[in-house]
Amino acid sequence: MSHFLPETDAVLTAARGLALAHPGMIEVNSSPLHLRARDADPARTVALVSGGGSGHEPLHTGLLGRGGLDAVCPGEIFASPHNRQIYEASAAAAKSGGVLHIVKNYTGDVINFQIAAERLRHDGIPVATVLVDDDLATDSADSATGRRGTAATVVVEKLLGAAADRGATLEELTDLGRRVVAASRSIAVAARAQTSPTTVHPAFELDEGTLDYGVGIHGERGIRTIARPATGDLVRRMTDDLLDALPDGPDDVLALVNGLGATTELELNAIAVLLNDELTARGLRPVLIVPGTFTAALDMAGFSLTLTRLEEGWADLWTAPTRTPLVLPRPLDTSESAGNAAGAESAEGSDRPASSPRTPASTPGSAPRETGDRALLDRYALTVTQVRDNLTKLDQLVGDGDFGDNLAGGVRRAVKLADETGMDGTAALADAFLNDVGGTSGPLFGLLFQHLAAASPVDGGAPTAAALAEAAEAGHAAIHRVGGAVPGDCTLVDALAPAAESLAAARDAEAPDAPLTEAAQAAIRGALATASLRPRRGRASYVGDHALGVPDPGALAVALLFMALADIHEPATAPRLPAPGHITVL
C-alpha cells in the first residue's frame, strides 16, 4: 500500500479521491485539511466531529455523512490532526446544540482535540468529548496514558451518528458515547508489520511461526510475541481475554471482526464464525457480528476483535440506515434489521480554501517580533537535518517512526517562514510548530519554542540566564499542563526538566560560568537516561519492554536544542554537536 503513495500531499490527495468517488456527499477543505458532510439530517442539533492519523481508513472518513459524522480531521500518516484543523472543522460544522468530539485515546489526539475545544469554548460554542479507550492490551496500572482507542471507535461513531439524527442533545450524546466506550473492549494480533512509508520495509520483523499479541493500530509492537497457534485456538484465547476484561452487563453483544489492512475478507468472515461459536458456547447472545476492515494499520497482516455489551436500543442504532462512503455489512445475524442496505448515495465533493486566515502564534504577552535573528533556527535546522534518519529509526522501535520527519518538517516550515517574513528564528519555530506540525510532539515543541522566543532580546543579543530559566520553566509547566508528563515518564520532559532546573540554579547563582553548557549537559543526561525507563506516556507506553534500551526521540530533540543554544552563546564550553555524516544520535 505505502509503496504507491503520492510523493507530496498524499493525505490531501486521498481525501480528494474519496470526495471524487462519492460525488455530492463530501466537501474537502484543503487548508487546514478537513472533510465535511454535505447532507446532514435536518433533525440533527449537535455536530459530531472526529479524526486521527491517516492510514486507518475507512475509519472516520468512511462514516462521514447521514447516520455518521459531520466532519473529519485527518492527520498525516499515523500522526494526530493539528488543533487548527479540529478547531476550524468544528466551528464550520457546529449546530445549534454544539459539537461533540469523538477522540481516540492517543496523546497527540487528546492534546490537539483538547486545545481545539478550549478555542471553541472561547468562541461560545458548546463542546463535549467522548474519549474512546477500548484496547485491553494497554490496560496497565503502570501506564499514565491508559488504554488506547482502537476499533471500538467505529461502534461509537455509528451509534452516536444514529442517535444524533434522532435529535439527541449534546448531553445525551455524551452520556451515550461514554456508556458505549465503557461497554467495549478490543484486542489485536499481527503476523506481519505494516510497510513503513519512510523505509518501504516492514516496520518490525517477526520470526516465522510467531505472532505479535496486543498490537496497536499505528503499528506498535504487541505486548508479547507468541508462537502462532491454530486460528481457532487464537480466537478462543482472544475471546477469553476480552470477556475477562469486559465489564459485567447484558448478555447481548456486538462483535466486530476488524482487519488491519492486509487480512482478506475470506479470513475475516471465517474468523467471525469462530468468534460466534465461542461467544455462544459461553452463554452470550451475539446479536450483531460484523466482519470487515474498519480500522486499518496501513497494510498490517492481522486482525482485531471488539466486543460491546448492548444495552436496550443499541442494536437498532447500529442497524439504522446511513448515507456514508462506508457501507457497513449486514450483521451475520439477519434476524435483526436489514441494517445499512440503503448504502451510501453519491454526489460531488469539492476543494475550497479554509474560511479563516492563518493567525501567527505570538509569544506570551507580545506580538511576533521581526528582528531577523536566525542563529538558533539555522543551527537547530542543520542539526535536525543531520539526525533525522536516526530519530526515525529510534521512533520505529518504540512508536510509529514519524518523529524524525515531523521534527524536520516543522523546522523547514520555520525556516521558510523566517525567510519570507523576517520573523525572529525562535518565534518562527513557535509559529510553525503550533500552527502547522501535527502529532503529539508538534504542539508541545511549539509551546516550548513560544516561551523561549519570549526570552530573546528584541535587539537580537544573547538571552540572559534569568530570562532563559524563566522561559524553560514556563515551557515545562505548559507542557505538563497539556500532556501531564512528569520526569520519569520517558518523554521530552525528561530532558527539559533537568535543563530548566540547571538554568534556574544558574539564575540563582552569583556568577554562573556557563549556564547554557550546564543546561545542555543536564538535558543530554536526562535524554540518555530515558533508555532505561519503561515509558508511561505517549505511544511508546504501548510497547512495554520493547522500549527498554531505546532513548526517547523527543527527549533527544530537546537535548539537541539546548546543545544548539550553548553552541551559539557559549562556543568555548558547549557540548560538541555531531558533524555532518557522523551522526549516531548524540
XYZ file of C-alpha atoms in Angstrom:
586
model
C 0.000 0.000 0.000
C 2.589 2.533 1.070
C 4.685 1.680 -1.998
C 2.358 3.808 -4.130
C 1.524 6.850 -2.042
C 1.997 10.169 -3.873
C 5.310 11.810 -3.018
C 3.606 15.037 -1.923
C 0.251 15.836 -0.286
C -0.647 12.151 -0.013
C -3.367 12.663 2.607
C -4.967 15.633 0.827
C -4.899 13.763 -2.487
C -6.560 10.740 -0.884
C -9.231 12.986 0.661
C -9.996 14.474 -2.731
C -10.156 10.962 -4.148
C -12.753 9.982 -1.555
C -14.864 13.003 -2.484
C -14.450 12.172 -6.182
C -15.690 8.631 -5.598
C -18.742 9.879 -3.672
C -19.913 12.990 -5.512
C -22.159 15.367 -3.621
C -21.528 13.682 -0.284
C -18.254 15.217 0.923
C -16.675 18.675 0.932
C -12.874 18.804 1.176
C -11.279 21.846 2.773
C -7.594 21.932 1.942
C -6.138 24.488 4.364
C -6.306 23.355 7.086
C -7.361 19.948 5.842
C -10.728 18.654 6.989
C -13.711 16.970 5.368
C -17.359 17.860 5.945
C -20.575 16.042 5.175
C -22.699 17.958 2.665
C -26.051 16.387 3.541
C -26.700 16.353 7.292
C -30.008 15.119 8.662
C -32.178 18.211 9.401
C -33.187 16.709 12.750
C -29.597 16.838 13.985
C -28.839 19.585 16.536
C -25.318 18.516 17.511
C -22.371 18.089 15.134
C -20.195 15.002 15.512
C -16.508 15.613 14.752
C -13.745 13.033 14.827
C -10.377 12.380 13.246
C -6.924 10.972 13.738
C -3.888 9.858 11.870
C -4.287 8.640 8.309
C -3.572 5.035 7.425
C -6.585 3.680 9.359
C -9.103 4.037 6.544
C -12.026 3.599 6.312
C -12.072 4.742 9.945
C -13.579 8.221 10.376
C -13.854 9.279 6.724
C -15.889 6.185 5.865
C -18.576 7.237 8.354
C -18.871 10.813 7.096
C -22.485 11.680 6.306
C -26.041 10.969 7.419
C -26.100 8.493 10.264
C -22.435 9.195 10.922
C -20.081 12.146 11.348
C -20.410 15.786 10.336
C -16.683 16.476 9.976
C -13.423 14.529 9.986
C -9.882 15.843 10.520
C -7.234 13.549 9.024
C -3.661 13.913 10.258
C -0.595 12.741 8.423
C 0.032 9.003 8.380
C -0.211 7.746 11.976
C 0.012 11.345 13.295
C -2.740 13.231 15.071
C -4.531 16.084 13.343
C -3.487 19.615 14.307
C -5.638 21.583 16.727
C -6.250 24.170 13.993
C -7.783 21.512 11.744
C -10.073 20.378 14.540
C -10.999 23.910 15.585
C -11.913 25.091 12.103
C -13.749 21.872 11.188
C -15.747 22.049 14.428
C -16.538 25.748 14.041
C -17.747 25.166 10.487
C -19.842 22.096 11.364
C -21.250 23.341 14.690
C -25.012 23.228 15.092
C -27.382 24.925 17.490
C -26.682 22.351 20.201
C -22.916 22.486 19.833
C -20.222 19.974 18.873
C -19.269 16.552 20.212
C -15.677 15.406 19.679
C -15.072 11.645 19.384
C -11.396 11.134 20.253
C -9.230 8.008 20.300
C -7.037 7.860 23.390
C -3.650 8.737 21.956
C -1.600 11.543 23.463
C -1.429 13.672 20.318
C -5.127 13.268 19.542
C -6.123 14.103 23.112
C -3.904 17.194 23.292
C -4.951 18.632 19.930
C -8.666 17.994 20.461
C -8.331 19.490 23.952
C -6.734 22.665 22.603
C -9.402 22.920 19.890
C -12.143 22.506 22.499
C -10.674 25.360 24.538
C -10.741 27.567 21.449
C -14.355 26.608 20.688
C -15.485 27.374 24.231
C -13.762 30.728 23.982
C -15.950 31.366 20.908
C -19.082 30.435 22.845
C -19.646 27.084 21.087
C -20.793 24.274 23.424
C -18.425 21.316 23.132
C -18.004 17.960 24.844
C -15.733 14.958 24.334
C -16.137 11.194 24.226
C -12.759 9.505 24.726
C -12.525 6.006 23.237
C -10.189 3.716 25.212
C -11.047 0.122 24.376
C -7.683 -1.641 23.868
C -7.211 -4.114 26.687
C -3.568 -4.765 25.694
C -2.669 -1.370 27.163
C -4.815 -1.652 30.299
C -1.941 -1.339 32.759
C -1.639 0.342 36.129
C 1.948 1.244 35.166
C 0.767 3.487 32.324
C -0.467 7.017 32.933
C -1.757 7.079 29.352
C -4.425 4.418 29.759
C -5.954 2.143 27.181
C -5.563 3.046 23.502
C -8.554 3.908 21.359
C -8.938 1.372 18.554
C -11.730 -0.304 16.598
C -14.490 0.378 19.144
C -14.360 3.900 17.687
C -16.415 2.531 14.775
C -19.115 1.331 17.165
C -19.172 4.672 18.994
C -19.378 6.722 15.792
C -22.129 4.556 14.295
C -24.344 4.525 17.386
C -23.877 8.230 18.060
C -24.498 9.069 14.407
C -27.873 7.335 14.519
C -28.759 8.961 17.851
C -27.756 12.419 16.586
C -30.086 12.018 13.604
C -32.895 11.384 16.089
C -32.298 14.798 17.651
C -30.311 13.771 20.742
C -28.816 16.643 22.742
C -25.129 17.205 23.471
C -25.578 15.859 26.999
C -27.486 12.794 25.779
C -24.908 12.006 23.091
C -22.020 12.455 25.511
C -23.621 10.102 28.021
C -24.415 7.522 25.335
C -20.911 7.666 23.917
C -19.288 7.188 27.303
C -21.551 4.240 28.091
C -20.688 2.592 24.745
C -16.973 3.076 25.412
C -17.298 1.611 28.913
C -19.089 -1.426 27.472
C -16.437 -2.113 24.794
C -13.051 -3.842 24.711
C -10.704 -4.798 21.847
C -7.567 -6.877 21.276
C -5.452 -7.209 18.107
C -2.833 -9.597 16.704
C -0.454 -9.378 13.750
C 1.539 -11.852 11.695
C 3.370 -9.137 9.720
C 4.084 -5.481 10.407
C 2.807 -2.687 8.204
C 5.051 -1.264 5.498
C 6.741 1.923 6.672
C 6.064 4.742 4.190
C 9.519 6.133 5.014
C 11.629 2.993 4.512
C 9.208 0.926 2.346
C 10.084 -2.061 4.565
C 8.151 -3.758 7.377
C 8.257 -1.552 10.472
C 9.379 -4.526 12.576
C 10.307 -8.136 11.944
C 8.604 -11.259 13.247
C 10.152 -14.699 13.153
C 8.390 -17.318 11.080
C 5.695 -19.088 13.038
C 5.145 -16.244 15.527
C 2.538 -13.551 16.132
C 2.619 -10.275 17.998
C -0.244 -10.302 20.503
C -1.731 -6.957 21.519
C -0.515 -4.772 18.628
C -1.665 -1.191 18.107
C -3.300 0.383 15.083
C -0.239 2.581 14.452
C 1.932 -0.463 14.002
C 3.102 -0.571 17.618
C 4.608 -3.880 18.674
C 2.411 -6.178 20.716
C 2.666 -6.696 24.441
C 4.191 -10.108 23.738
C 5.340 -12.319 20.873
C 3.809 -15.795 20.868
C 4.151 -18.989 18.890
C 1.458 -18.963 16.246
C -1.439 -21.198 17.309
C -4.211 -22.635 15.149
C -6.688 -19.891 14.222
C -9.475 -21.449 16.300
C -7.209 -21.556 19.359
C -6.150 -17.952 18.747
C -9.766 -16.754 18.557
C -10.554 -18.698 21.745
C -7.660 -17.048 23.584
C -8.646 -13.585 22.363
C -12.274 -14.202 23.350
C -11.227 -15.301 26.843
C -9.103 -12.191 27.297
C -11.881 -9.907 26.042
C -14.505 -11.398 28.333
C -12.151 -11.258 31.310
C -11.688 -7.524 30.695
C -15.229 -6.634 29.642
C -17.324 -5.101 32.445
C -20.416 -7.004 33.546
C -23.604 -6.235 31.657
C -26.199 -7.628 29.287
C -25.573 -10.931 27.526
C -26.435 -9.370 24.163
C -23.191 -8.366 22.415
C -21.997 -6.746 19.216
C -18.821 -8.337 17.862
C -16.642 -6.501 15.361
C -14.089 -8.593 13.452
C -11.736 -5.952 12.058
C -8.972 -6.409 9.510
C -5.766 -4.409 9.974
C -5.208 -3.803 6.260
C -3.839 -6.942 4.620
C -6.244 -9.540 6.017
C -8.672 -10.811 3.408
C -12.459 -10.828 3.547
C -12.286 -14.614 3.315
C -10.257 -14.770 6.535
C -12.392 -12.193 8.376
C -15.639 -13.990 7.532
C -14.182 -17.281 8.772
C -12.950 -15.676 11.985
C -16.432 -14.201 12.505
C -17.931 -17.699 12.545
C -15.299 -18.924 15.001
C -15.996 -15.938 17.264
C -19.751 -16.503 17.045
C -19.265 -20.100 18.186
C -17.012 -19.065 21.078
C -19.496 -16.453 22.324
C -22.490 -18.772 22.017
C -20.664 -21.528 23.888
C -20.180 -19.110 26.793
C -23.887 -18.321 27.026
C -23.733 -14.917 25.342
C -26.081 -13.758 22.577
C -24.058 -12.377 19.637
C -26.850 -10.195 18.282
C -24.573 -8.493 15.768
C -21.397 -9.978 14.304
C -19.811 -7.684 11.757
C -16.664 -8.701 9.801
C -14.700 -6.294 7.620
C -11.814 -3.839 7.531
C -12.905 -0.780 9.503
C -9.768 0.363 11.355
C -6.630 -0.492 9.394
C -2.954 -0.091 10.249
C -1.853 0.602 6.666
C -1.162 -2.912 5.312
C -0.556 -4.835 8.535
C -1.403 -8.530 8.293
C -3.577 -9.014 11.337
C -6.991 -8.534 12.858
C -8.692 -7.260 15.968
C -11.776 -8.379 17.851
C -14.091 -5.895 19.574
C -16.936 -6.824 21.909
C -19.602 -4.359 23.054
C -22.294 -5.295 25.558
C -25.525 -3.978 24.078
C -27.987 -2.004 26.141
C -31.610 -1.817 25.066
C -31.988 0.072 21.780
C -28.316 -0.009 20.774
C -28.798 -2.737 18.177
C -31.424 -0.555 16.493
C -28.949 2.345 16.422
C -26.361 0.094 14.750
C -28.773 -1.057 12.052
C -30.231 2.424 11.414
C -29.690 3.488 7.780
C -26.700 5.607 6.788
C -25.620 7.627 3.796
C -21.840 7.390 4.103
C -18.929 6.138 1.951
C -18.607 3.035 4.122
C -21.492 0.616 3.711
C -21.393 -1.454 6.872
C -22.105 -5.112 6.109
C -25.335 -6.684 7.170
C -24.854 -8.445 10.511
C -24.374 -12.194 10.191
C -27.393 -12.478 12.475
C -30.039 -11.434 9.924
C -32.907 -11.654 12.401
C -32.200 -8.059 13.255
C -32.808 -5.063 10.977
C -31.668 -5.057 7.366
C -29.004 -2.624 8.502
C -27.377 -0.361 6.030
C -28.808 -1.757 2.814
C -29.667 1.766 1.774
C -25.935 2.226 1.455
C -24.127 5.340 0.527
C -25.714 7.581 -2.043
C -23.288 9.589 -4.074
C -22.825 13.145 -5.159
C -19.861 15.526 -5.658
C -17.073 16.776 -3.457
C -15.185 19.988 -3.738
C -11.985 21.548 -2.635
C -12.166 25.023 -1.176
C -9.800 27.011 0.996
C -10.420 27.487 4.689
C -12.802 30.245 5.644
C -10.444 31.906 8.088
C -6.874 33.066 7.529
C -3.951 31.792 9.499
C -3.111 33.736 12.624
C 0.584 33.534 13.525
C 1.317 32.244 17.012
C 2.555 35.032 19.248
C 4.844 34.778 22.220
C 3.156 35.276 25.592
C 2.206 38.888 26.055
C 3.582 40.137 22.766
C 3.162 40.138 19.005
C 5.617 38.245 16.777
C 8.890 40.148 16.531
C 10.850 40.589 13.319
C 14.420 41.053 14.460
C 15.977 38.809 11.830
C 17.925 36.846 14.481
C 18.447 33.439 12.864
C 21.298 31.850 14.780
C 19.335 29.312 16.813
C 16.963 28.425 13.969
C 19.792 27.867 11.491
C 21.900 25.846 13.948
C 18.980 23.697 15.029
C 17.855 23.201 11.419
C 21.305 21.903 10.473
C 21.416 19.516 13.410
C 17.902 18.166 12.879
C 18.636 17.553 9.201
C 21.689 15.526 10.197
C 19.933 13.362 12.799
C 16.502 12.978 11.192
C 17.071 9.414 9.986
C 18.448 8.349 13.367
C 15.443 9.787 15.177
C 13.183 7.993 12.711
C 14.878 4.659 13.399
C 14.573 5.162 17.154
C 10.897 6.071 16.820
C 10.251 2.968 14.735
C 11.467 0.904 17.693
C 9.073 2.499 20.177
C 6.304 4.139 18.104
C 5.302 4.619 14.510
C 8.503 6.083 13.065
C 7.247 9.546 12.143
C 9.091 11.673 14.710
C 12.187 12.466 12.631
C 10.138 13.537 9.618
C 7.727 15.605 11.738
C 10.554 17.418 13.519
C 12.467 18.086 10.304
C 9.305 19.191 8.518
C 8.484 21.656 11.289
C 11.953 23.145 11.212
C 11.778 23.510 7.415
C 8.475 25.371 7.781
C 10.063 27.669 10.356
C 12.991 28.433 8.040
C 10.595 29.238 5.199
C 8.508 31.449 7.476
C 11.562 33.334 8.718
C 12.829 33.763 5.146
C 9.504 35.131 3.949
C 8.640 37.410 6.890
C 11.905 38.265 8.609
C 10.467 36.848 11.815
C 12.851 36.049 14.679
C 14.089 32.474 14.336
C 12.714 31.190 17.637
C 9.374 32.908 17.048
C 9.256 31.256 13.611
C 9.844 27.868 15.261
C 6.978 28.578 17.671
C 4.652 29.650 14.889
C 5.456 26.685 12.649
C 5.156 24.048 15.365
C 1.997 25.482 16.908
C 0.164 26.106 13.636
C 1.489 23.530 11.186
C 3.036 20.481 12.866
C 0.636 17.766 13.971
C 1.141 14.637 16.005
C 1.854 14.607 19.722
C 5.189 16.370 19.752
C 4.453 19.203 17.305
C 2.295 21.429 19.511
C 4.319 20.526 22.624
C 7.539 21.690 20.995
C 5.589 24.726 19.805
C 4.789 25.642 23.413
C 8.464 25.344 24.363
C 9.604 27.462 21.397
C 6.926 30.028 22.220
C 8.324 30.575 25.697
C 11.940 30.521 24.522
C 11.079 33.191 21.956
C 9.927 35.431 24.806
C 13.415 35.187 26.356
C 15.219 36.529 23.285
C 16.098 40.242 23.488
C 14.438 42.356 20.815
C 17.859 43.607 19.673
C 18.938 40.063 18.836
C 21.556 39.851 21.601
C 22.219 36.869 23.838
C 19.390 35.993 26.241
C 20.230 36.228 29.936
C 20.402 33.188 32.173
C 17.462 34.568 34.142
C 15.325 35.006 31.027
C 16.172 31.530 29.739
C 15.469 29.981 33.129
C 12.063 31.646 33.241
C 11.308 30.549 29.668
C 12.378 26.937 30.230
C 10.372 26.712 33.449
C 7.308 28.236 31.774
C 7.623 25.887 28.783
C 7.973 22.902 31.098
C 4.883 23.990 33.067
C 2.811 24.490 29.906
C 3.764 21.076 28.519
C 2.881 19.452 31.835
C -0.500 21.195 31.939
C -1.410 19.997 28.462
C 0.092 16.500 28.423
C 0.510 15.639 32.098
C 4.026 14.227 31.693
C 6.497 14.328 34.574
C 10.165 13.281 34.768
C 10.384 9.514 34.670
C 7.538 9.073 32.164
C 10.086 8.707 29.319
C 9.101 11.777 27.290
C 10.702 15.037 26.183
C 10.115 16.285 29.751
C 12.951 14.009 30.926
C 15.389 16.296 29.078
C 13.514 19.567 29.528
C 13.027 19.370 33.300
C 16.739 18.947 34.191
C 17.693 21.675 31.707
C 15.168 24.041 33.308
C 16.397 23.143 36.794
C 20.008 23.746 35.745
C 19.144 27.164 34.321
C 17.210 28.051 37.472
C 20.230 27.148 39.584
C 22.439 29.314 37.365
C 19.975 32.188 37.701
C 20.197 31.963 41.471
C 24.000 31.743 41.480
C 26.000 34.934 41.805
C 28.345 34.301 38.883
C 27.398 31.319 36.733
C 30.248 30.237 34.479
C 28.454 28.647 31.549
C 24.739 28.252 32.279
C 23.753 27.039 28.820
C 26.547 24.491 28.724
C 25.442 23.127 32.079
C 21.819 23.073 30.939
C 22.735 21.265 27.728
C 24.702 18.660 29.650
C 21.779 18.167 32.028
C 19.432 17.715 29.055
C 21.799 15.181 27.464
C 21.966 13.159 30.684
C 18.199 13.251 31.001
C 17.661 12.209 27.389
C 20.088 9.299 27.510
C 18.633 8.124 30.822
C 15.267 7.523 29.121
C 16.755 4.382 27.585
C 16.477 2.723 30.998
C 12.858 3.801 31.580
C 9.667 1.942 30.806
C 7.534 4.606 29.082
C 4.381 5.688 30.908
C 3.026 8.231 28.415
C 2.857 8.678 24.685
C 2.823 5.995 22.035
C 5.965 4.336 23.411
C 3.970 3.391 26.524
C 2.074 0.863 24.406
C 5.076 -1.299 23.505
C 6.085 -2.156 27.072
C 9.505 -3.731 27.470
C 10.222 -3.345 23.739
C 11.066 0.299 24.587
C 13.757 -0.563 27.117
C 17.212 0.342 25.828
C 15.853 2.944 23.394
C 16.257 6.634 24.305
C 13.158 8.755 23.761
C 13.425 10.641 20.441
C 11.597 13.695 21.803
C 13.970 13.956 24.744
C 16.919 13.728 22.359
C 15.456 16.543 20.247
C 15.204 18.732 23.357
C 18.810 17.937 24.260
C 19.912 18.896 20.751
C 18.028 22.181 21.113
C 19.904 23.119 24.292
C 23.166 21.975 22.701
C 22.465 24.377 19.827
C 21.771 27.212 22.281
C 25.039 26.526 24.098
C 26.969 26.250 20.844
C 25.764 29.706 19.788
C 26.235 31.585 23.055
C 28.997 29.593 24.811
C 31.029 28.037 21.996
C 34.145 27.522 24.107
C 32.443 25.167 26.577
C 29.386 23.830 24.752
C 28.975 20.089 24.168
C 30.015 19.380 20.611
C 27.260 18.949 18.093
C 27.616 15.989 15.720
C 29.464 16.615 12.488
C 27.653 16.055 9.177
C 27.890 12.447 8.059
C 28.908 11.188 11.513
C 25.631 11.243 13.417
C 24.972 8.477 15.920
C 22.263 10.338 17.911
C 24.347 12.426 20.327
